Coordinates of C-alpha atoms in Angstrom, one line a residue:
Chain A
X966 CA 239.7 86.6 -48.8
X967 CA 236.8 84.5 -47.6
X968 CA 233.7 85.9 -46.1
X969 CA 233.6 87.4 -42.5
X970 CA 232.2 84.7 -40.0
X971 CA 232.4 86.5 -36.8
X972 CA 232.8 90.3 -36.2
X973 CA 233.2 91.8 -32.8
X974 CA 233.1 95.6 -32.5
X975 CA 234.0 97.6 -29.5
X976 CA 232.6 94.9 -27.1
X977 CA 232.2 95.9 -23.5
X978 CA 230.9 93.4 -20.8
X979 CA 230.6 93.5 -17.0
X980 CA 230.3 90.7 -14.5
X981 CA 228.5 92.1 -11.4
X982 CA 229.8 95.7 -11.1
X983 CA 233.1 95.0 -12.7
X984 CA 233.9 95.8 -16.3
X985 CA 236.1 93.0 -17.8
X986 CA 235.8 93.5 -21.5
X987 CA 236.8 97.1 -22.4
X988 CA 236.3 97.4 -26.0
X989 CA 237.3 94.3 -27.9
X990 CA 237.5 94.2 -31.7
X991 CA 238.0 91.0 -33.6
X992 CA 237.3 89.9 -37.2
X993 CA 237.4 86.0 -38.0
X994 CA 236.8 84.9 -41.5
X995 CA 235.5 81.6 -42.5
X996 CA 238.2 78.9 -42.3
X997 CA 240.7 80.9 -40.2
X998 CA 241.9 79.7 -36.8
X999 CA 242.6 82.3 -34.1
X1000 CA 244.1 81.7 -30.7
X1001 CA 243.2 84.4 -28.0
X1002 CA 246.1 84.7 -25.6
X1003 CA 246.7 86.9 -22.6
X1004 CA 247.7 86.6 -18.8
X1005 CA 245.2 85.5 -16.1
X1006 CA 242.3 87.9 -15.8
X1007 CA 242.9 89.4 -19.3
X1008 CA 239.3 88.3 -20.2
X1009 CA 239.7 85.4 -22.4
X1010 CA 237.1 83.2 -20.5
X1011 CA 234.8 86.2 -20.2
X1012 CA 235.0 86.8 -24.0
X1013 CA 234.0 83.3 -24.8
X1014 CA 231.2 83.3 -22.0
X1015 CA 229.8 86.5 -23.6
X1016 CA 229.9 85.0 -27.0
X1017 CA 228.0 81.9 -26.0
X1018 CA 225.4 83.9 -23.9
X1019 CA 226.2 82.7 -20.3
X1020 CA 223.8 84.4 -17.9
X1021 CA 225.3 87.1 -15.5
X1022 CA 227.6 88.5 -18.2
X1023 CA 226.2 91.8 -19.3
X1024 CA 227.2 93.5 -22.5
X1025 CA 227.1 97.3 -22.0
X1026 CA 228.4 98.4 -25.3
X1027 CA 229.4 97.1 -28.8
X1028 CA 228.0 94.5 -31.2
X1029 CA 228.7 91.0 -32.3
X1030 CA 227.7 89.8 -35.7
X1031 CA 227.9 85.9 -36.5
X1032 CA 227.2 84.5 -39.9
X1033 CA 225.3 87.8 -40.8
X1034 CA 223.1 87.7 -37.7
X1035 CA 223.1 89.8 -34.5
X1036 CA 224.7 87.2 -32.1
X1037 CA 223.8 89.1 -28.9
X1038 CA 220.0 88.9 -29.7
X1039 CA 220.2 85.0 -29.7
X1040 CA 219.6 82.7 -26.9
X1041 CA 222.4 80.4 -25.7
X1042 CA 220.8 77.4 -27.5
X1043 CA 220.2 79.4 -30.7
X1044 CA 223.9 80.3 -30.7
X1045 CA 224.7 76.6 -30.3
X1046 CA 222.5 75.6 -33.2
X1047 CA 224.2 78.3 -35.3
X1048 CA 227.5 76.6 -34.6
X1049 CA 229.1 78.2 -31.6
X1050 CA 230.7 75.5 -29.3
X1051 CA 232.3 76.2 -25.9
X1052 CA 234.5 73.7 -24.6
X1053 CA 234.1 73.8 -20.7
X1054 CA 237.3 74.2 -18.8
X1055 CA 235.5 72.3 -15.8
X1056 CA 232.8 70.1 -17.4
X1057 CA 229.5 70.0 -15.5
X1058 CA 228.2 66.8 -14.2
X1059 CA 224.3 66.3 -14.1
X1060 CA 223.7 63.7 -11.5
X1061 CA 221.7 60.7 -12.7
X1062 CA 222.2 61.5 -16.5
X1063 CA 224.6 59.4 -18.3
X1064 CA 226.8 60.7 -20.9
X1065 CA 225.2 58.7 -23.6
X1066 CA 221.7 60.1 -22.5
X1067 CA 223.1 63.6 -22.5
X1068 CA 224.7 63.5 -25.7
X1069 CA 221.5 62.1 -27.3
X1070 CA 219.5 64.8 -25.9
X1071 CA 222.0 67.4 -27.3
X1072 CA 222.2 65.8 -30.7
X1073 CA 218.4 65.5 -31.0
X1074 CA 217.8 69.1 -29.9
X1075 CA 220.0 70.3 -32.7
X1076 CA 218.4 68.0 -35.2
X1077 CA 215.0 69.3 -34.1
X1078 CA 216.1 72.8 -34.4
X1079 CA 217.4 72.1 -38.0
X1080 CA 214.1 70.4 -39.0
X1081 CA 215.6 66.9 -39.0
X1082 CA 213.9 64.0 -37.4
X1083 CA 215.2 62.9 -34.0
X1084 CA 217.3 59.9 -33.9
X1085 CA 216.0 56.9 -32.3
X1086 CA 218.1 55.2 -29.4
X1087 CA 219.4 52.5 -31.7
X1088 CA 220.4 55.0 -34.5
X1089 CA 222.1 57.1 -31.8
X1090 CA 224.0 54.3 -30.5
X1091 CA 225.3 53.4 -33.9
X1092 CA 226.3 57.0 -34.5
X1093 CA 228.0 57.0 -31.1
X1094 CA 230.0 54.0 -31.9
X1095 CA 231.2 55.4 -35.2
X1096 CA 232.5 58.6 -33.4
X1097 CA 234.0 56.7 -30.7
X1098 CA 236.1 54.6 -33.2
X1099 CA 237.0 57.8 -34.9
X1100 CA 238.6 59.3 -31.8
X1101 CA 240.1 56.0 -30.8
X1102 CA 237.9 55.2 -27.8
Chain B
X526 CA 200.3 93.1 -19.8
X527 CA 196.7 91.6 -20.1
X528 CA 197.7 90.0 -23.2
X529 CA 200.9 88.7 -21.7
X530 CA 199.0 87.3 -18.9
X531 CA 196.6 85.5 -21.3
X532 CA 199.4 84.0 -23.3
X533 CA 200.8 82.6 -19.9
X534 CA 197.6 81.3 -18.9
X535 CA 197.1 79.5 -22.3
X536 CA 200.5 78.0 -21.8
X537 CA 199.9 76.9 -18.2
X538 CA 196.6 75.4 -19.1
X539 CA 197.8 73.8 -22.2
X540 CA 200.2 71.7 -20.2
X541 CA 197.3 70.0 -18.3
X542 CA 196.1 68.0 -21.5
X543 CA 193.7 65.9 -19.3
X544 CA 191.6 68.9 -18.4
X545 CA 188.6 68.3 -20.6
X546 CA 185.1 67.7 -19.5
X547 CA 182.9 64.8 -20.8
X548 CA 179.4 65.7 -21.8
X549 CA 177.4 62.8 -20.4
X550 CA 174.0 62.6 -18.5
X551 CA 174.7 61.9 -14.9
X552 CA 172.7 61.2 -11.8
X553 CA 173.4 62.7 -8.5
X554 CA 172.3 62.5 -4.9
X555 CA 171.4 65.9 -3.4
X556 CA 174.4 68.0 -2.2
X557 CA 175.3 67.8 1.3
X558 CA 176.0 65.1 3.9
X559 CA 173.6 63.5 6.4
X560 CA 172.6 60.0 7.4
X561 CA 169.8 60.2 4.7
X562 CA 172.5 60.9 2.1
X563 CA 174.5 57.9 3.2
X564 CA 171.4 55.7 3.2
X565 CA 170.7 56.9 -0.2
X566 CA 174.3 55.9 -1.5
X567 CA 174.2 52.6 0.2
X568 CA 170.7 52.0 -1.4
X569 CA 171.9 53.0 -4.9
X570 CA 174.7 50.5 -4.4
X571 CA 172.3 47.8 -3.1
X572 CA 174.5 47.2 -0.2
X573 CA 173.9 44.8 2.7
X574 CA 172.8 46.1 6.1
X575 CA 176.2 45.5 7.8
X576 CA 177.8 47.9 5.2
X577 CA 175.3 50.6 5.8
X578 CA 175.8 50.3 9.5
X579 CA 179.5 50.5 8.9
X580 CA 179.0 53.8 7.1
X581 CA 176.6 55.3 9.6
X582 CA 179.0 54.4 12.3
X583 CA 181.8 56.0 10.6
X584 CA 179.6 59.0 9.9
X585 CA 178.7 59.4 13.6
X586 CA 182.4 59.3 14.6
X587 CA 183.4 61.6 11.9
X588 CA 180.9 64.4 13.1
X589 CA 182.8 64.4 16.4
X590 CA 186.3 64.6 14.9
X591 CA 188.2 67.8 13.8
X592 CA 190.3 68.3 10.7
X593 CA 194.0 67.7 11.1
X594 CA 195.9 70.9 10.9
X595 CA 199.5 69.6 11.6
X596 CA 200.4 69.5 7.8
X597 CA 202.7 72.1 6.5
X598 CA 199.9 73.2 4.3
X599 CA 197.4 76.2 4.0
X600 CA 194.2 74.2 3.5
X601 CA 191.2 76.2 2.2
X602 CA 188.0 75.8 4.6
X603 CA 186.1 72.8 3.0
X604 CA 182.3 73.1 3.4
X605 CA 181.3 69.5 3.5
X606 CA 177.6 70.5 3.1
X607 CA 178.5 72.0 -0.2
X608 CA 179.6 68.8 -1.9
X609 CA 178.0 66.2 -3.9
X610 CA 178.9 62.9 -2.6
X611 CA 177.6 60.6 -5.4
X612 CA 177.7 61.4 -9.2
X613 CA 177.2 58.5 -11.8
X614 CA 176.7 58.5 -15.5
X615 CA 173.4 57.3 -16.4
X616 CA 172.9 53.9 -17.8
X617 CA 170.8 53.2 -21.0
X618 CA 167.8 51.5 -19.4
X619 CA 167.5 49.2 -22.6
X620 CA 171.2 48.1 -22.5
X621 CA 172.4 48.4 -19.0
X622 CA 175.4 46.2 -19.6
X623 CA 176.9 48.4 -22.4
X624 CA 179.5 51.0 -22.0
X625 CA 178.3 54.6 -22.8
X626 CA 180.5 55.5 -26.1
X627 CA 181.2 58.9 -24.6
X628 CA 182.9 57.2 -21.5
X629 CA 184.7 55.0 -23.9
X630 CA 185.9 57.9 -25.9
X631 CA 187.0 59.7 -22.7
X632 CA 189.2 56.9 -21.5
X633 CA 190.5 56.4 -25.0
X634 CA 191.5 60.0 -24.9
X635 CA 193.2 59.4 -21.6
X636 CA 195.0 56.4 -23.1
X637 CA 193.1 53.8 -21.0
X638 CA 191.9 50.9 -23.2
X639 CA 188.4 49.7 -21.9
X640 CA 188.4 46.7 -24.5
X641 CA 190.5 43.8 -24.0
X642 CA 191.5 43.2 -27.7
X643 CA 192.9 46.7 -27.8
X644 CA 195.2 46.2 -24.9
X645 CA 198.4 44.9 -26.4
X646 CA 198.9 41.3 -25.6
X647 CA 196.9 41.7 -22.4
X648 CA 199.6 43.5 -20.5
X649 CA 197.4 45.4 -18.1
X650 CA 194.0 44.7 -16.7
X651 CA 192.1 47.9 -16.0
X652 CA 189.5 48.9 -13.5
X653 CA 188.1 52.4 -14.9
X654 CA 186.3 54.6 -12.3
X655 CA 184.4 57.6 -13.5
X656 CA 183.2 59.8 -10.6
X657 CA 181.5 57.5 -8.2
X658 CA 181.2 54.3 -10.3
X659 CA 183.3 51.8 -12.0
X660 CA 182.7 51.7 -15.7
X661 CA 184.3 48.5 -16.4
X662 CA 187.1 46.1 -15.3
X663 CA 188.8 44.2 -18.1
X664 CA 190.4 40.8 -18.3
X665 CA 188.2 39.6 -15.3
X666 CA 187.5 36.2 -17.0
X667 CA 191.2 35.6 -17.7
X668 CA 192.2 36.4 -14.2
X669 CA 189.4 34.5 -12.7
X670 CA 190.9 31.4 -14.4
X671 CA 193.8 31.7 -12.0
X672 CA 191.3 32.3 -9.0
X673 CA 192.3 36.0 -9.0
X674 CA 189.4 38.3 -8.0
X675 CA 189.8 41.6 -9.8
X676 CA 186.6 43.9 -9.9
X677 CA 185.3 47.1 -8.7
X678 CA 184.7 47.5 -4.8
X679 CA 180.9 47.7 -5.4
X680 CA 180.9 44.3 -7.3
X681 CA 183.1 42.8 -4.5
X682 CA 180.6 43.8 -1.9
X683 CA 177.8 41.9 -3.8
X684 CA 179.9 38.9 -5.0
X685 CA 182.4 38.4 -2.5
X686 CA 180.9 39.9 0.7
X687 CA 182.7 37.5 3.1
X688 CA 186.2 38.7 1.9
X689 CA 185.3 42.2 1.8
X690 CA 183.9 42.1 5.3
X691 CA 187.0 40.3 6.8
X692 CA 189.4 42.8 5.5
X693 CA 187.5 46.1 5.2
X694 CA 188.9 48.6 7.8
X695 CA 191.4 45.9 9.0
X696 CA 194.4 48.1 8.1
X697 CA 192.9 51.6 8.2
X698 CA 190.5 51.5 11.1
X699 CA 187.2 53.5 10.8
X700 CA 188.3 56.1 13.3
X701 CA 191.8 56.4 11.9
X702 CA 191.8 60.0 10.8
X703 CA 189.3 62.7 9.8
X704 CA 189.4 62.0 6.0
X705 CA 189.6 58.3 6.3
X706 CA 186.6 58.3 8.6
X707 CA 184.7 60.6 6.2
X708 CA 185.7 58.0 3.4
X709 CA 184.3 55.1 5.5
X710 CA 181.0 56.9 5.5
X711 CA 180.6 58.0 2.0
X712 CA 183.0 55.9 -0.2
X713 CA 181.8 55.3 -3.6
X714 CA 183.9 53.0 -5.9
X715 CA 187.5 51.8 -6.2
X716 CA 189.0 48.4 -6.9
X717 CA 189.0 45.1 -5.2
X718 CA 191.7 42.6 -5.8
X719 CA 192.3 39.3 -4.3
X720 CA 195.2 37.0 -5.3
X721 CA 194.8 33.5 -3.9
X722 CA 197.6 31.4 -2.4
X723 CA 200.8 30.8 -4.5
X724 CA 199.5 32.7 -7.4
X725 CA 201.6 34.9 -9.3
X726 CA 199.4 37.4 -11.2
X727 CA 200.1 37.0 -14.9
X728 CA 199.6 40.6 -15.7
X729 CA 199.8 44.0 -14.1
X730 CA 196.5 45.4 -12.6
X731 CA 195.5 48.9 -12.7
X732 CA 192.9 51.3 -11.6
X733 CA 192.2 54.5 -13.4
X734 CA 190.3 57.3 -11.4
X735 CA 188.6 60.1 -13.4
X736 CA 186.6 63.1 -11.7
X737 CA 184.3 64.5 -14.2
X738 CA 181.2 66.0 -12.5
X739 CA 181.6 69.6 -11.1
X740 CA 180.7 70.1 -7.5
X741 CA 181.4 66.7 -6.6
X742 CA 183.9 64.7 -4.5
X743 CA 185.5 61.5 -5.3
X744 CA 185.8 58.8 -2.3
X745 CA 187.9 56.0 -3.6
X746 CA 188.2 52.8 -1.7
X747 CA 190.5 50.1 -2.7
X748 CA 191.3 46.8 -1.1
X749 CA 194.2 44.5 -2.2
X750 CA 194.8 41.3 -0.6
X751 CA 197.8 39.1 -1.6
X752 CA 197.4 35.6 0.1
X753 CA 200.4 33.3 1.1
X754 CA 203.1 33.3 -1.5
X755 CA 201.1 35.4 -4.0
X756 CA 202.4 38.2 -6.0
X757 CA 201.0 41.2 -7.9
X758 CA 202.0 44.5 -9.4
X759 CA 199.4 47.2 -9.1
X760 CA 199.3 50.5 -10.7
X761 CA 197.0 53.6 -10.1
X762 CA 196.4 56.7 -12.3
X763 CA 194.2 59.7 -12.0
X764 CA 193.0 62.9 -13.8
X765 CA 190.4 65.6 -13.5
X766 CA 189.0 68.4 -15.6
X767 CA 190.2 71.9 -15.1
X768 CA 187.9 74.0 -12.9
X769 CA 188.2 77.2 -10.8
X770 CA 186.7 75.3 -7.8
X771 CA 188.6 72.8 -5.6
X772 CA 187.4 69.3 -5.6
X773 CA 187.9 66.7 -3.1
X774 CA 189.6 63.3 -3.4
X775 CA 189.7 61.5 -0.2
X776 CA 190.7 57.9 -0.7
X777 CA 191.5 55.0 1.4
X778 CA 193.6 52.2 0.1
X779 CA 194.3 49.0 2.2
X780 CA 196.7 46.4 1.3
X781 CA 197.1 43.0 3.1
X782 CA 200.2 41.0 2.4
X783 CA 200.3 37.6 3.9
X784 CA 203.3 35.2 4.4
X785 CA 205.9 35.2 1.7
X786 CA 203.6 37.3 -0.6
X787 CA 204.8 40.4 -2.6
X788 CA 202.8 43.5 -3.6
X789 CA 204.2 46.3 -5.8
X790 CA 201.9 49.3 -5.8
X791 CA 202.6 52.2 -8.0
X792 CA 200.9 55.6 -8.5
X793 CA 201.3 58.3 -10.9
X794 CA 199.1 60.9 -9.4
X795 CA 198.1 63.6 -11.9
X796 CA 195.1 65.4 -10.6
X797 CA 194.3 68.9 -11.9
X798 CA 196.8 71.0 -10.0
X799 CA 194.9 74.3 -10.4
X800 CA 196.0 77.2 -12.6
X801 CA 199.1 79.4 -12.2
X802 CA 197.3 81.8 -9.7
X803 CA 196.4 78.7 -7.6
X804 CA 192.8 78.7 -8.6
X805 CA 191.0 75.4 -8.6
X806 CA 192.6 72.0 -8.3
X807 CA 192.0 68.7 -6.5
X808 CA 192.4 68.5 -2.9
X809 CA 194.0 65.1 -2.6
X810 CA 193.6 63.9 1.1
X811 CA 194.5 60.4 1.1
X812 CA 195.1 57.4 3.5
X813 CA 197.0 54.4 2.1
X814 CA 198.4 51.7 4.3
X815 CA 199.6 48.2 4.0
X816 CA 200.3 45.5 6.4
X817 CA 202.9 42.9 6.0
X818 CA 201.2 40.3 8.1
X819 CA 203.0 37.2 7.4
X820 CA 206.8 36.3 7.6
X821 CA 208.9 37.1 4.5
X822 CA 206.2 39.4 3.0
X823 CA 206.9 42.4 1.0
X824 CA 205.2 45.6 0.0
X825 CA 206.7 48.3 -2.1
X826 CA 205.2 51.8 -2.7
X827 CA 206.3 53.9 -5.6
X828 CA 204.7 57.1 -6.3
X829 CA 205.1 60.0 -8.8
X830 CA 203.1 62.9 -7.6
X831 CA 202.8 65.8 -10.0
X832 CA 199.1 66.8 -9.7
X833 CA 196.6 68.2 -7.1
X834 CA 196.5 71.6 -5.6
X835 CA 197.2 70.1 -2.3
X836 CA 198.5 66.5 -1.5
X837 CA 198.3 65.1 1.9
X838 CA 199.4 61.6 1.6
X839 CA 201.5 59.0 3.5
X840 CA 201.5 55.5 2.0
X841 CA 202.6 53.5 5.0
X842 CA 203.6 49.9 5.9
X843 CA 203.1 48.0 9.1
X844 CA 205.9 45.4 9.2
X845 CA 204.4 42.7 11.4
X846 CA 205.6 39.6 10.1
X847 CA 209.2 38.5 11.0
X848 CA 211.7 39.2 8.0
X849 CA 209.1 41.2 6.2
X850 CA 210.2 44.1 4.1
X851 CA 209.0 47.3 2.7
X852 CA 210.1 50.2 0.4
X853 CA 208.8 53.7 -0.3
X854 CA 210.0 55.5 -3.5
X855 CA 208.6 58.9 -4.1
X856 CA 208.9 61.7 -6.4
X857 CA 206.9 64.8 -5.5
X858 CA 206.7 67.8 -7.7
X859 CA 205.2 71.0 -7.0
X860 CA 205.0 74.1 -9.2
X861 CA 203.0 77.4 -9.1
X862 CA 201.0 77.3 -6.0
X863 CA 200.8 73.8 -5.3
X864 CA 201.3 72.3 -1.9
X865 CA 202.4 68.8 -1.1
X866 CA 202.9 67.2 2.5
X867 CA 203.7 63.7 1.8
X868 CA 205.9 60.9 3.0
X869 CA 205.5 57.5 4.6
X870 CA 205.4 55.7 7.9
X871 CA 207.3 52.4 8.5
X872 CA 206.1 50.6 11.6
X873 CA 208.5 47.7 12.5
X874 CA 207.0 45.1 14.7
X875 CA 208.4 41.7 13.5
X876 CA 212.1 40.8 14.2
X877 CA 214.7 41.4 11.2
X878 CA 212.1 43.6 9.2
X879 CA 213.7 45.9 6.8
X880 CA 212.4 49.2 5.2
X881 CA 213.9 51.6 2.8
X882 CA 212.6 55.1 2.1
X883 CA 213.8 57.3 -1.0
X884 CA 212.0 60.6 -1.4
X885 CA 212.8 62.9 -4.1
X886 CA 211.0 66.4 -3.7
X887 CA 211.0 68.9 -6.4
X888 CA 209.7 72.4 -5.8
X889 CA 209.2 75.2 -8.4
X890 CA 207.4 78.3 -8.7
X891 CA 206.0 79.6 -5.4
X892 CA 205.1 76.1 -4.2
X893 CA 205.6 74.4 -0.8
X894 CA 206.9 70.8 -0.8
X895 CA 207.4 68.7 2.5
X896 CA 208.5 65.3 3.3
X897 CA 207.0 64.0 6.5
X898 CA 207.9 60.5 7.7
X899 CA 207.8 58.3 10.7
X900 CA 210.0 55.3 11.3
X901 CA 209.2 53.4 14.4
X902 CA 211.1 50.6 15.8
X903 CA 208.9 48.5 18.3
X904 CA 210.6 46.7 21.2
X905 CA 209.9 43.5 19.4
X906 CA 211.6 44.6 16.2
X907 CA 215.0 42.8 17.0
X908 CA 217.7 43.4 14.4
X909 CA 215.1 45.7 12.2
X910 CA 216.7 48.1 10.0
X911 CA 215.8 51.1 8.1
X912 CA 217.6 53.4 5.7
X913 CA 215.9 56.8 4.6
X914 CA 217.0 59.1 2.0
X915 CA 215.3 62.4 1.5
X916 CA 216.4 64.8 -1.1
X917 CA 214.9 68.1 -2.1
X918 CA 215.5 70.0 -5.5
X919 CA 214.7 73.6 -5.7
X920 CA 214.0 75.5 -8.9
X921 CA 213.8 79.3 -8.5
X922 CA 213.9 81.2 -5.3
X923 CA 210.4 81.5 -4.3
X924 CA 209.5 77.9 -3.4
X925 CA 210.1 76.0 -0.3
X926 CA 211.3 72.5 0.6
X927 CA 210.8 71.0 4.2
X928 CA 211.6 67.9 5.7
X929 CA 210.0 66.3 8.9
X930 CA 211.6 63.0 9.6
X931 CA 210.4 61.4 12.9
X932 CA 212.4 58.5 14.2
X933 CA 211.4 56.5 17.3
X934 CA 213.3 53.5 18.4
X935 CA 212.4 51.4 21.3
X936 CA 214.6 48.6 20.2
X937 CA 218.2 48.4 21.1
X938 CA 219.2 46.1 18.2
X939 CA 217.3 48.0 15.5
X940 CA 219.3 50.3 13.1
X941 CA 218.0 53.4 11.6
X942 CA 220.0 55.6 9.1
X943 CA 218.8 58.9 7.7
X944 CA 220.4 61.0 4.9
X945 CA 219.1 64.2 3.4
X946 CA 220.3 66.7 0.8
X947 CA 219.0 69.9 -0.6
X948 CA 220.2 71.3 -3.8
X949 CA 219.2 73.8 -6.5
X950 CA 219.4 73.5 -10.4
X951 CA 222.4 75.4 -10.8
X952 CA 222.7 78.1 -13.5
X953 CA 226.0 76.4 -14.6
X954 CA 224.0 73.1 -15.3
X955 CA 221.5 74.9 -17.3
X956 CA 223.9 76.9 -19.3
X957 CA 225.9 73.7 -20.0
X958 CA 222.8 72.2 -21.5
X959 CA 221.8 75.3 -23.4
X960 CA 225.3 75.6 -24.8
X961 CA 224.8 72.0 -26.2
X962 CA 221.7 73.2 -27.9
X963 CA 219.1 72.0 -25.3
X964 CA 216.3 74.4 -24.6
X965 CA 215.8 75.5 -21.0
X966 CA 212.6 73.5 -20.5
X967 CA 214.2 70.3 -22.0
X968 CA 217.2 71.0 -19.8
X969 CA 215.1 71.0 -16.7
X970 CA 213.3 67.9 -17.8
X971 CA 216.7 66.2 -18.2
X972 CA 218.1 67.3 -15.0
X973 CA 214.9 66.4 -13.0
X974 CA 214.6 63.0 -14.6
X975 CA 218.2 62.3 -13.7
X976 CA 217.6 63.6 -10.1
X977 CA 214.5 61.2 -9.9
X978 CA 215.9 58.2 -11.7
X979 CA 216.2 56.0 -8.5
X980 CA 212.4 56.3 -8.2
X981 CA 211.4 56.3 -11.9
X982 CA 213.5 53.1 -12.5
X983 CA 211.2 51.3 -10.0
X984 CA 208.1 51.9 -12.1
X985 CA 206.6 49.3 -14.4
X986 CA 207.8 50.2 -17.9
X987 CA 204.7 51.6 -19.4
X988 CA 204.3 54.0 -16.4
X989 CA 207.9 55.0 -16.4
X990 CA 207.7 56.6 -19.7
X991 CA 204.6 58.4 -18.9
X992 CA 206.0 59.6 -15.6
X993 CA 209.1 61.1 -17.4
X994 CA 207.2 63.1 -19.7
X995 CA 204.8 64.2 -16.9
X996 CA 207.8 65.5 -14.7
X997 CA 208.9 67.7 -17.6
X998 CA 205.3 69.0 -18.5
X999 CA 204.4 69.8 -14.8
X1000 CA 207.6 72.0 -14.5
X1001 CA 206.9 74.0 -17.7
X1002 CA 207.3 77.6 -17.2
X1003 CA 209.3 77.1 -14.0
X1004 CA 212.6 78.6 -15.6
X1005 CA 213.4 81.5 -17.7

């Protein structure tokens, strides 16, 4: 078996006064694909919100280790740099900011965190074109 | 706690990278304000009698006036006898024409080239003002070949007295308001610019204002005239050292736009805003006004206001000529304990005149940010139109945003539209950015630049890049 990538132990979390997660345990090894299923209100979104560090979600008990580190001690952007990605159910619009500009900021923020030089606008556009061709856009 | 406070202070002070002091020998007039002081300033500038009389008349009027208190501002009591009204770096007696290397270094540090060869391909001509005097004006000769006059105000008084006399106080009368009248009495230096008939100015003109000496005030006076069919783009920037005291910048800018002429006036205002506790910072009490005198003339104002402890400023246009038009595009940022009361006046006199106002206020920290504007349609303004859009963006829950629009229409065929929105940077937007790896500070920068895009896109290229960075820097520490 491959190494453990994500290890959630007895995770409890509340939103406002309400406890939503009541002791979640989950182990995901590198290379595995898991689907979390459950009826509305089961806490699927809350689990992903807690893992990515969304504000207003308070962890009251338990621990999460990700790639050997204490995930809960990391800021949302640090979790992102470490490889956590949340696909938003309702993507947020930032008025006046084009998708291209937004993606360039995101890519360069990650490159900066990894100690890589930032991409210049022309380099980024080239990368963007490659990726667009890859997904058939 | 103390340590934490120091770290915070370091951080907030680091963000104002223009806050250094230049060690240079300066000469001053004695502290305080009187007719004698005014005579002294006028003598130092070797002014003609009519200008001294102009100053003294203004001073006598000013003494009978009261400070305006209608702004949504808490103004500290200004002791006008505790200010030095003239400070100038001493000239080397043997080489009076040379620029002091210390001054050159200062402007270099601020990114303002004082030597023409260094300015890339001559994109911008600069008039650099240090405290009460202009240090140098670049590209004067190149511009003179086209008949353009671009020099310091003091030089214009000596070399083009007829033009100065004709236009001085023609847009902002001597008794206009308390600070403008004070300026008329004690103004020191600023820029003078005249574009003759039919000439398109081949490069952008710019003035850079630097306050350096402590205990002084700066009283900028700028006059821009675009004759028939002429056009010019003019930019203004400013910075000051970090000090615990408030320093006064009371400027008057007058712009005259003749028939079919076009003036674009852009400002990036980055005066020292004071520290996080509201200590120090520039009091920026400024009167800027232009007149579209001739038919088909056009004046546009674009301002990015990030600095100053207090900003009181309403760049305005009198639309006198038929079919003349004007725009006011503004981004005003306040953080910590900054206060801004800023906006515009569009006075429609001519028929079919058009104006557009786009104001974007951004408040953070415990700051107060107000838009104040007047749109007036005179009886004569048949078919005139105005469109105003006033947006406010709030960051955090301890700041204030206010809008005071005043619309007066005496003309049945004039149209006035006003739109306004207030919004907050939402947790969702921030989290979305963070989740994509963008830090909270960078996220605020991204969101704010998006919000202000309509205004930033109006700035000349080289200014726009600087303004974008400035927006982000001035909001540092506003989230988290």
